[in-house]
């Protein structure tokens, strides 16, 4: 691919996306998602913010040392301790870089950083020099660039380039700008920054006014050749520019943009599903590209048109983004090889041991259900990652309920490796199970949301439960699947408690 016409995809799902309430992931989940992002073909994965917590440090290190394709970066402030921690986590990785950020708008410099523009300039140059002492791959971001003074941006970025940065990122941090303004800003910076032709311009747009994708595409039209974005558009507040929308806009309107990405578009839907499964956060049905209705045709006149010629109402095919029409896969007579083959088609590969666990779960499900669908398999795969490694593990659950009995649950759990068993009442069987888990874990959280979905059709469908909890201003969402919805509810609740415990270890990010 001709480099001048290539738009690099910088995925920040694991950093900006994971930072948003309800999207925290544990180290295993992050690695699973990073491996899928590599399969998707993203150019860069921002794996986290190494200096923010020991958990983030380890996760950035593991992702950097495991992946062989994409460049893995960590975010850092311009402080030397952040830069040193990020490089400590990543050194020895296959392909890595550093990304630093400092605010440049008058508002942020004065009220947040309490620094003068000269101090910001000085700190930026020192940071870039420090990063260059570790790696040649140095990205510099001006936080709140779209509300910064363009003259100041030109002055600062010229010096940042002279200090050795190779990527200049222009964030619309608060989702304030418009496509025309974004085009003009990138165009001006490209014209006025000295040696602009020696660096790559990047954009990072938030979606507060619903213009993140439009603003990113305007930047690309003005010459930006890297877009920072996230799967399903997740991220701070209203989220970031959605990866799938940027990629499919560039692909579907290739003749208009005359640009390409390196994304394997058939991996878009599996990646979106994996994120949904890992975080328990569903995608809105009318979400472009990956929403449940994105390729559904309800009106008779549309159905008639699509049957005669799909191009009448479809500007891209569901297959091109990895949505398969035939979901029926396996049943109780299927063997390990058929399972491994189907999992491979879904984009998963496992060691013998891991496959053993998945096969056992699959058999248990196939004995109870006539047909095991792709969605069921994905649930088994991700539940394994979701369950692993938390402070709390559910060992067993028994619930009694009915017309003439007070619902009672008996639960056995491991809490920090110690086995605890208790029984409590509730208003219903789910309430009894959750009350008992809450008592065992000594949690003071409140349940703020409880949702049950059937993963597939039929009365034998697995129940997928999503719960959200809140404790002292901190929130977490958990997900559990099982044929029994009370067991699924207990799994989801334990998962949310584990995520909340994990979140408590994090210190405030950028
Ligand atoms: O929104 C923002 O400005 C950021 C930077 C760290 C790039 O997330
Ligand atoms: Zn951001």
Coordinates of C-alpha atoms and ligand atoms in Angstrom, one line a residue:
X1 CA 0.0 0.0 0.0
X2 CA 1.3 3.5 -1.0
X3 CA 2.2 5.2 2.4
X4 CA 0.9 8.6 1.2
X5 CA -2.5 7.1 0.8
X6 CA -2.5 5.0 4.0
X7 CA -4.4 6.1 7.1
X8 CA -3.0 4.5 10.2
X9 CA -5.5 3.3 12.7
X10 CA -4.4 4.0 16.3
X11 CA -6.7 2.1 18.6
X12 CA -7.2 3.5 22.1
X13 CA -10.0 1.2 23.3
X14 CA -7.7 -0.1 26.0
X15 CA -6.8 3.4 27.3
X16 CA -9.4 6.1 26.5
X17 CA -12.1 3.5 26.1
X18 CA -11.3 1.5 29.2
X19 CA -11.1 4.8 31.2
X20 CA -14.9 5.3 30.7
X21 CA -17.2 4.2 33.6
X22 CA -18.4 0.6 33.1
X23 CA -15.7 -0.5 30.7
X24 CA -12.9 -1.6 33.0
X25 CA -11.2 -4.9 32.1
X26 CA -8.8 -7.2 33.9
X27 CA -5.4 -8.1 32.5
X28 CA -6.6 -11.3 30.8
X29 CA -9.5 -9.5 29.2
X30 CA -7.2 -6.7 28.0
X31 CA -4.8 -9.2 26.5
X32 CA -7.6 -11.0 24.8
X33 CA -8.9 -7.8 23.2
X34 CA -5.4 -6.7 22.2
X35 CA -4.9 -10.0 20.4
X36 CA -8.1 -9.5 18.6
X37 CA -7.1 -5.9 17.7
X38 CA -3.9 -7.3 16.2
X39 CA -6.0 -9.7 14.1
X40 CA -8.1 -6.8 13.0
X41 CA -5.0 -5.2 11.7
X42 CA -4.8 -1.9 13.6
X43 CA -1.4 -0.2 13.3
X44 CA -1.1 1.0 16.9
X45 CA -2.6 -0.2 20.2
X46 CA -2.6 2.2 23.1
X47 CA -2.5 -0.5 25.8
X48 CA -2.9 1.8 28.8
X49 CA -1.3 4.4 31.0
X50 CA 1.6 2.5 32.6
X51 CA 2.2 5.0 35.4
X52 CA -1.4 5.1 36.5
X53 CA -1.4 1.8 38.5
X54 CA 0.6 -1.4 39.0
X55 CA -2.2 -3.2 37.1
X56 CA -1.9 -0.9 34.1
X57 CA 1.8 -1.2 34.1
X58 CA 1.6 -5.0 34.0
X59 CA -1.1 -5.0 31.4
X60 CA 0.9 -2.6 29.1
X61 CA 4.0 -4.8 29.6
X62 CA 2.1 -8.1 28.8
X63 CA 0.5 -6.7 25.7
X64 CA 3.8 -5.2 24.4
X65 CA 5.7 -8.4 25.0
X66 CA 3.0 -10.7 23.6
X67 CA 2.0 -9.0 20.3
X68 CA 4.3 -9.2 17.3
X69 CA 2.4 -7.1 14.7
X70 CA 1.1 -3.7 15.8
X71 CA 3.1 -1.0 17.6
X72 CA 2.1 -0.9 21.3
X73 CA 2.3 2.4 23.1
X74 CA 1.6 3.7 26.6
X75 CA 0.3 7.1 27.4
X76 CA 2.3 9.3 29.7
X77 CA 2.1 12.9 31.0
X78 CA 5.2 15.0 30.3
X79 CA 6.5 14.0 33.8
X80 CA 9.7 12.1 33.7
X81 CA 8.3 9.5 36.1
X82 CA 5.5 8.7 33.7
X83 CA 7.8 8.4 30.8
X84 CA 10.3 6.2 32.7
X85 CA 7.4 3.9 33.8
X86 CA 6.0 3.6 30.3
X87 CA 9.4 2.8 28.8
X88 CA 10.2 0.4 31.6
X89 CA 6.9 -1.5 30.9
X90 CA 7.5 -1.6 27.1
X91 CA 11.3 -2.0 26.6
X92 CA 12.1 -5.4 25.1
X93 CA 8.7 -5.4 23.3
X94 CA 8.5 -6.3 19.6
X95 CA 7.3 -3.0 18.3
X96 CA 6.7 -0.1 20.7
X97 CA 6.5 3.6 21.2
X98 CA 5.7 6.3 23.7
X99 CA 2.9 8.9 23.7
X100 CA 2.9 12.0 25.8
X101 CA 0.2 14.5 26.4
X102 CA 0.0 18.0 27.8
X103 CA -2.8 20.6 27.7
X104 CA -2.3 23.6 25.4
X105 CA -5.5 25.6 25.6
X106 CA -5.5 28.8 27.8
X107 CA -8.3 27.4 29.9
X108 CA -6.5 24.1 30.7
X109 CA -3.0 25.7 31.1
X110 CA -4.3 28.3 33.6
X111 CA -6.9 26.4 35.6
X112 CA -5.9 22.7 35.4
X113 CA -2.1 22.7 35.0
X114 CA -1.5 26.1 36.6
X115 CA 1.4 26.6 34.2
X116 CA 2.3 29.4 31.9
X117 CA 2.5 28.8 28.1
X118 CA 6.3 29.0 28.4
X119 CA 6.4 26.3 31.2
X120 CA 4.2 24.1 29.0
X121 CA 6.5 24.6 26.1
X122 CA 9.6 23.8 28.2
X123 CA 8.0 20.7 29.7
X124 CA 7.0 19.4 26.3
X125 CA 10.4 19.7 24.9
X126 CA 12.0 18.0 27.9
X127 CA 9.5 15.2 27.7
X128 CA 10.1 14.6 24.0
X129 CA 13.9 14.6 24.5
X130 CA 13.4 12.1 27.4
X131 CA 11.3 9.8 25.3
X132 CA 13.8 10.0 22.4
X133 CA 16.4 8.7 24.8
X134 CA 14.3 5.5 24.9
X135 CA 12.8 5.1 21.5
X136 CA 12.5 6.7 18.0
X137 CA 8.8 6.3 18.0
X138 CA 7.5 9.4 19.9
X139 CA 4.0 10.8 19.7
X140 CA 3.1 14.2 21.1
X141 CA -0.5 15.3 21.9
X142 CA -1.7 18.8 22.7
X143 CA -4.7 18.2 24.9
X144 CA -7.7 20.5 24.0
X145 CA -5.9 21.5 20.8
X146 CA -9.1 22.6 19.2
X147 CA -9.6 25.3 21.9
X148 CA -5.9 26.3 21.9
X149 CA -4.5 29.3 20.1
X150 CA -3.3 28.2 16.7
X151 CA -0.2 30.5 16.9
X152 CA 0.8 28.8 20.1
X153 CA 0.3 25.3 18.6
X154 CA 2.5 26.2 15.7
X155 CA 5.3 27.6 17.9
X156 CA 5.1 24.6 20.4
X157 CA 4.8 21.9 17.7
X158 CA 7.7 23.3 15.7
X159 CA 9.9 22.9 18.7
X160 CA 8.5 19.5 19.5
X161 CA 9.4 18.3 16.0
X162 CA 12.9 19.8 16.4
X163 CA 13.2 17.8 19.7
X164 CA 12.4 14.5 17.9
X165 CA 8.7 13.8 17.9
X166 CA 7.6 11.8 14.8
X167 CA 3.8 11.9 15.3
X168 CA 1.8 15.1 16.2
X169 CA -1.6 14.4 17.6
X170 CA -4.3 17.1 17.5
X171 CA -7.1 16.1 19.9
X172 CA -10.6 17.6 20.0
X173 CA -10.6 16.6 23.7
X174 CA -14.1 17.9 24.5
X175 CA -15.8 17.2 21.2
X176 CA -16.2 20.9 20.5
X177 CA -15.0 21.5 16.9
X178 CA -16.8 21.1 13.6
X179 CA -15.5 19.4 10.4
X180 CA -14.8 22.7 8.6
X181 CA -12.8 24.0 11.6
X182 CA -10.9 20.8 11.9
X183 CA -10.0 20.8 8.3
X184 CA -8.7 24.4 8.6
X185 CA -6.7 23.6 11.7
X186 CA -4.9 20.6 10.3
X187 CA -4.3 22.4 7.0
X188 CA -2.8 25.4 8.8
X189 CA -0.6 23.3 11.1
X190 CA 0.7 21.4 8.1
X191 CA 1.6 24.6 6.3
X192 CA 3.0 26.6 9.2
X193 CA 4.9 24.0 11.4
X194 CA 8.6 23.8 10.3
X195 CA 9.5 20.4 8.9
X196 CA 5.8 19.3 8.9
X197 CA 6.4 17.1 6.0
X198 CA 8.8 14.9 8.1
X199 CA 6.1 14.0 10.7
X200 CA 2.7 12.2 10.7
X201 CA -0.3 14.3 11.7
X202 CA -2.9 12.5 13.8
X203 CA -6.3 13.3 15.2
X204 CA -8.2 12.2 18.3
X205 CA -11.8 13.3 18.4
X206 CA -14.4 13.0 21.1
X207 CA -18.1 12.7 20.4
X208 CA -19.8 15.2 22.7
X209 CA -21.7 16.8 19.8
X210 CA -21.9 13.6 17.7
X211 CA -19.2 14.8 15.3
X212 CA -16.2 12.7 16.2
X213 CA -16.2 10.6 13.0
X214 CA -17.0 13.6 10.8
X215 CA -14.2 15.7 12.4
X216 CA -11.7 12.8 12.1
X217 CA -12.6 12.4 8.4
X218 CA -12.2 16.1 7.8
X219 CA -8.8 16.0 9.4
X220 CA -7.8 13.1 7.1
X221 CA -9.0 15.2 4.1
X222 CA -6.7 18.0 5.2
X223 CA -3.7 15.5 5.4
X224 CA -3.8 13.8 8.7
X225 CA -2.6 10.2 8.2
X226 CA -3.4 8.7 11.6
X227 CA -6.8 8.5 13.3
X228 CA -7.1 7.7 17.0
X229 CA -10.4 5.8 17.6
X230 CA -12.0 3.0 19.6
X231 CA -14.1 -0.1 19.0
X232 CA -17.8 0.7 19.3
X233 CA -16.8 4.4 19.8
X234 CA -16.4 3.9 23.5
X235 CA -14.5 6.5 25.6
X236 CA -14.7 9.4 28.0
X237 CA -18.2 10.9 28.2
X238 CA -19.9 10.5 24.8
X239 CA -17.0 8.4 23.6
X240 CA -14.3 8.7 20.9
X241 CA -14.5 8.4 17.1
X242 CA -15.7 4.9 16.3
X243 CA -13.1 2.8 14.6
X244 CA -15.6 0.8 12.5
X245 CA -17.3 3.9 11.2
X246 CA -14.0 5.6 10.2
X247 CA -12.7 2.4 8.5
X248 CA -15.9 1.6 6.6
X249 CA -16.4 5.2 5.5
X250 CA -12.9 5.2 4.0
X251 CA -13.5 1.8 2.4
X252 CA -17.1 2.3 1.2
X253 CA -16.3 5.8 -0.2
X254 CA -12.8 4.9 -1.4
X255 CA -13.3 6.8 -4.7
X256 CA -14.2 9.9 -2.8
X257 CA -11.3 9.8 -0.2
X258 CA -8.7 8.0 -2.3
X259 CA -7.3 6.6 1.0
X260 CA -6.9 3.1 2.6
X261 CA -6.4 1.5 6.0
X262 CA -4.8 -1.8 6.7
X263 CA -7.9 -3.1 8.6
X264 CA -9.2 -6.6 7.9
X265 CA -12.8 -5.4 7.8
X266 CA -14.2 -9.0 8.3
X267 CA -12.8 -8.8 11.8
X268 CA -14.8 -5.7 12.7
X269 CA -17.9 -7.4 14.0
X270 CA -16.1 -10.2 16.0
X271 CA -14.0 -7.4 17.6
X272 CA -17.1 -5.4 18.5
X273 CA -18.8 -8.5 19.9
X274 CA -15.7 -9.4 22.0
X275 CA -15.7 -6.0 23.6
X276 CA -19.4 -6.2 24.4
X277 CA -18.9 -9.6 25.9
X278 CA -15.9 -8.6 28.0
X279 CA -17.4 -5.4 29.4
X280 CA -21.1 -6.4 29.5
X281 CA -21.9 -3.1 27.8
X282 CA -24.2 -3.6 24.8
X283 CA -24.1 -1.6 21.6
X284 CA -27.2 0.5 20.8
X285 CA -29.3 -1.4 18.1
X286 CA -29.1 1.5 15.6
X287 CA -25.3 1.9 15.9
X288 CA -23.7 2.2 12.4
X289 CA -21.9 -0.9 11.2
X290 CA -22.1 -3.0 14.3
X291 CA -25.6 -2.4 15.8
X292 CA -28.2 -5.2 15.7
X293 CA -30.3 -3.2 13.2
X294 CA -27.4 -1.9 11.0
X295 CA -28.2 -4.5 8.3
X296 CA -31.8 -5.3 9.2
X297 CA -34.5 -4.4 6.7
X298 CA -38.0 -4.1 8.2
X299 CA -40.1 -2.1 5.7
X300 CA -41.7 -4.4 3.1
X301 CA -40.6 -2.1 0.2
X302 CA -37.0 -2.3 1.5
X303 CA -37.1 -6.1 1.9
X304 CA -38.4 -6.4 -1.7
X305 CA -35.6 -4.2 -3.0
X306 CA -32.9 -6.0 -1.1
X307 CA -34.1 -9.4 -2.3
X308 CA -34.1 -8.1 -5.9
X309 CA -30.7 -6.5 -5.6
X310 CA -28.9 -5.9 -2.2
X311 CA -27.3 -2.7 -3.5
X312 CA -30.8 -1.0 -3.4
X313 CA -30.6 -0.5 0.3
X314 CA -27.1 -1.8 1.3
X315 CA -24.1 0.3 0.7
X316 CA -21.8 -2.4 2.1
X317 CA -22.5 -6.1 2.8
X318 CA -22.8 -7.5 6.3
X319 CA -20.2 -10.1 5.3
X320 CA -17.7 -7.3 4.6
X321 CA -17.7 -6.4 8.3
X322 CA -17.8 -10.0 9.5
X323 CA -21.5 -10.5 10.1
X324 CA -22.4 -14.1 9.1
X325 CA -25.9 -15.0 8.0
X326 CA -25.9 -18.6 9.2
X327 CA -25.3 -18.9 12.9
X328 CA -26.2 -22.6 13.4
X329 CA -23.1 -24.5 14.3
X330 CA -22.7 -27.3 16.7
X331 CA -24.6 -29.8 18.8
X332 CA -24.0 -32.5 21.4
X333 CA -22.6 -35.0 18.8
X334 CA -19.9 -32.6 17.7
X335 CA -16.3 -33.4 18.7
X336 CA -13.3 -31.4 19.8
X337 CA -12.0 -30.9 16.2
X338 CA -15.3 -29.5 15.0
X339 CA -15.3 -27.2 18.0
X340 CA -11.7 -26.0 17.4
X341 CA -12.5 -25.5 13.7
X342 CA -15.6 -23.4 14.5
X343 CA -13.7 -21.4 17.1
X344 CA -10.9 -20.7 14.6
X345 CA -13.5 -19.4 12.1
X346 CA -14.7 -17.1 14.8
X347 CA -11.2 -15.8 15.2
X348 CA -10.1 -17.7 18.4
X349 CA -7.1 -20.1 18.8
X350 CA -6.4 -22.0 21.9
X351 CA -3.8 -24.2 23.5
X352 CA -4.7 -27.9 24.2
X353 CA -5.4 -27.1 27.8
X354 CA -7.6 -24.0 27.1
X355 CA -9.5 -26.0 24.4
X356 CA -10.1 -28.7 27.0
X357 CA -11.9 -26.3 29.3
X358 CA -13.9 -24.8 26.5
X359 CA -14.8 -28.3 25.2
X360 CA -16.0 -29.4 28.7
X361 CA -18.2 -26.2 28.9
X362 CA -19.4 -26.8 25.4
X363 CA -20.5 -30.4 26.2
X364 CA -22.3 -29.3 29.3
X365 CA -24.2 -26.7 27.3
X366 CA -24.8 -29.1 24.3
X367 CA -26.3 -31.7 26.6
X368 CA -28.9 -29.2 27.8
X369 CA -29.5 -27.3 24.5
X370 CA -30.3 -28.7 21.0
X371 CA -28.1 -26.3 19.1
X372 CA -25.0 -24.4 20.2
X373 CA -24.8 -21.1 18.4
X374 CA -21.8 -18.9 17.7
X375 CA -23.0 -16.5 20.3
X376 CA -23.0 -19.3 22.9
X377 CA -19.4 -20.2 22.0
X378 CA -18.3 -16.6 22.3
X379 CA -20.0 -16.5 25.7
X380 CA -18.1 -19.6 26.9
X381 CA -14.8 -18.2 25.6
X382 CA -15.2 -14.7 27.2
X383 CA -16.7 -16.0 30.4
X384 CA -13.5 -17.9 31.0
X385 CA -11.5 -14.7 30.7
X386 CA -14.0 -12.7 32.7
X387 CA -14.0 -15.2 35.6
X388 CA -10.3 -15.6 35.9
X389 CA -8.1 -13.9 38.4
X390 CA -10.5 -11.8 40.6
X391 CA -10.6 -11.5 44.4
X392 CA -14.0 -13.3 44.5
X393 CA -14.8 -16.7 43.0
X394 CA -18.2 -18.3 43.0
X395 CA -17.9 -22.0 43.9
X396 CA -21.5 -23.1 44.3
X397 CA -25.0 -21.7 44.6
X398 CA -28.3 -23.3 45.7
X399 CA -31.6 -21.4 45.8
X400 CA -35.0 -22.4 47.1
X401 CA -38.0 -20.5 45.9
X402 CA -41.6 -21.1 45.0
X403 CA -45.2 -20.1 45.9
X404 CA -45.1 -20.9 49.6
X405 CA -41.5 -20.5 50.6
X406 CA -39.3 -17.5 51.5
X407 CA -36.6 -17.4 48.8
X408 CA -33.3 -18.6 50.3
X409 CA -29.9 -18.9 48.8
X410 CA -26.9 -20.8 50.0
X411 CA -23.6 -19.7 48.5
X412 CA -20.1 -20.9 48.7
X413 CA -17.3 -18.6 47.5
X414 CA -13.6 -18.1 47.6
X415 CA -12.7 -14.6 49.0
X416 CA -9.0 -13.9 48.5
X417 CA -8.4 -17.6 48.4
X418 CA -10.4 -18.4 51.6
X419 CA -13.6 -20.5 51.3
X420 CA -16.7 -18.8 52.9
X421 CA -20.2 -20.2 53.0
X422 CA -23.4 -18.3 54.0
X423 CA -27.2 -18.4 53.5
X424 CA -29.6 -15.5 53.3
X425 CA -33.2 -14.6 52.4
X426 CA -34.4 -12.3 49.6
X427 CA -37.6 -10.9 48.0
X428 CA -37.1 -13.3 45.1
X429 CA -34.5 -16.0 44.2
X430 CA -32.1 -13.5 42.4
X431 CA -32.4 -11.1 45.4
X432 CA -31.6 -13.9 47.8
X433 CA -28.5 -15.0 45.7
X434 CA -27.2 -11.4 45.4
X435 CA -27.9 -10.6 49.1
X436 CA -25.8 -13.7 50.1
X437 CA -22.9 -12.8 47.8
X438 CA -23.0 -9.2 49.1
X439 CA -22.8 -10.5 52.7
X440 CA -20.0 -12.9 51.9
X441 CA -17.9 -10.3 50.1
X442 CA -18.7 -7.7 52.9
X443 CA -19.6 -5.3 50.0
X444 CA -21.4 -2.0 50.6
X445 CA -22.3 -1.5 46.9
X446 CA -25.8 -0.7 45.5
X447 CA -27.2 -2.4 42.5
X448 CA -28.0 0.3 39.9
X449 CA -29.0 -1.8 36.9
X450 CA -30.0 -5.4 36.3
X451 CA -30.7 -6.7 32.8
X452 CA -31.5 -10.2 31.4
X453 CA -31.2 -11.1 27.8
X454 CA -31.6 -14.4 26.0
X455 CA -28.4 -14.9 24.0
X456 CA -30.2 -16.7 21.2
X457 CA -33.9 -17.7 20.6
X458 CA -35.8 -20.5 22.2
X459 CA -36.7 -21.5 25.8
X460 CA -33.4 -23.4 26.1
X461 CA -31.4 -20.2 25.3
X462 CA -28.6 -19.2 27.7
X463 CA -29.5 -16.2 29.8
X464 CA -27.0 -13.3 29.6
X465 CA -27.2 -11.1 32.7
X466 CA -25.6 -7.6 33.0
X467 CA -25.5 -5.8 36.3
X468 CA -24.2 -2.4 37.3
X469 CA -23.1 -1.6 40.8
X470 CA -22.0 1.6 42.6
X471 CA -20.0 2.1 45.7
X472 CA -18.8 5.5 47.0
X473 CA -19.0 7.1 43.5
X474 CA -17.2 4.2 41.8
X475 CA -19.2 2.1 39.3
X476 CA -18.7 -1.3 37.7
X477 CA -20.6 -3.5 35.3
X478 CA -20.4 -7.3 35.2
X479 CA -21.7 -10.0 33.0
X480 CA -22.6 -13.6 33.4
X481 CA -24.1 -16.3 31.2
X482 CA -25.7 -19.6 32.1
X483 CA -28.7 -21.7 31.2
X484 CA -30.0 -20.9 34.6
X485 CA -30.6 -17.1 34.9
X486 CA -30.2 -17.2 38.7
X487 CA -26.7 -18.7 38.3
X488 CA -26.1 -16.1 35.4
X489 CA -27.1 -13.3 37.8
X490 CA -24.8 -14.5 40.5
X491 CA -21.9 -14.8 38.0
X492 CA -22.6 -11.3 36.7
X493 CA -22.7 -9.9 40.3
X494 CA -19.4 -11.5 41.2
X495 CA -17.9 -10.3 38.0
X496 CA -19.0 -6.7 38.8
X497 CA -17.6 -7.0 42.3
X498 CA -14.3 -8.1 40.9
X499 CA -14.2 -5.2 38.5
X500 CA -15.0 -2.8 41.2
X501 CA -12.2 -4.2 43.4
X502 CA -9.9 -3.8 40.3
X503 CA -11.1 -0.2 39.7
X504 CA -10.4 0.7 43.3
X505 CA -6.7 -0.1 42.6
X506 CA -6.5 2.4 39.8
X507 CA -5.4 6.0 40.5
X508 CA -6.9 8.9 38.5
X509 CA -5.8 9.0 34.9
X510 CA -5.5 11.9 32.5
Ligands
LIG1 O1 -8.9 13.4 24.6 C1 -7.7 13.6 24.7 O2 -7.2 14.7 24.6 C2 -6.8 12.5 25.0 C3 -5.3 12.6 24.9 C4 -4.6 11.9 25.9 C5 -4.9 12.2 23.5 O3 -7.3 11.4 25.3
LIG2 ZN1 -9.4 11.3 24.6

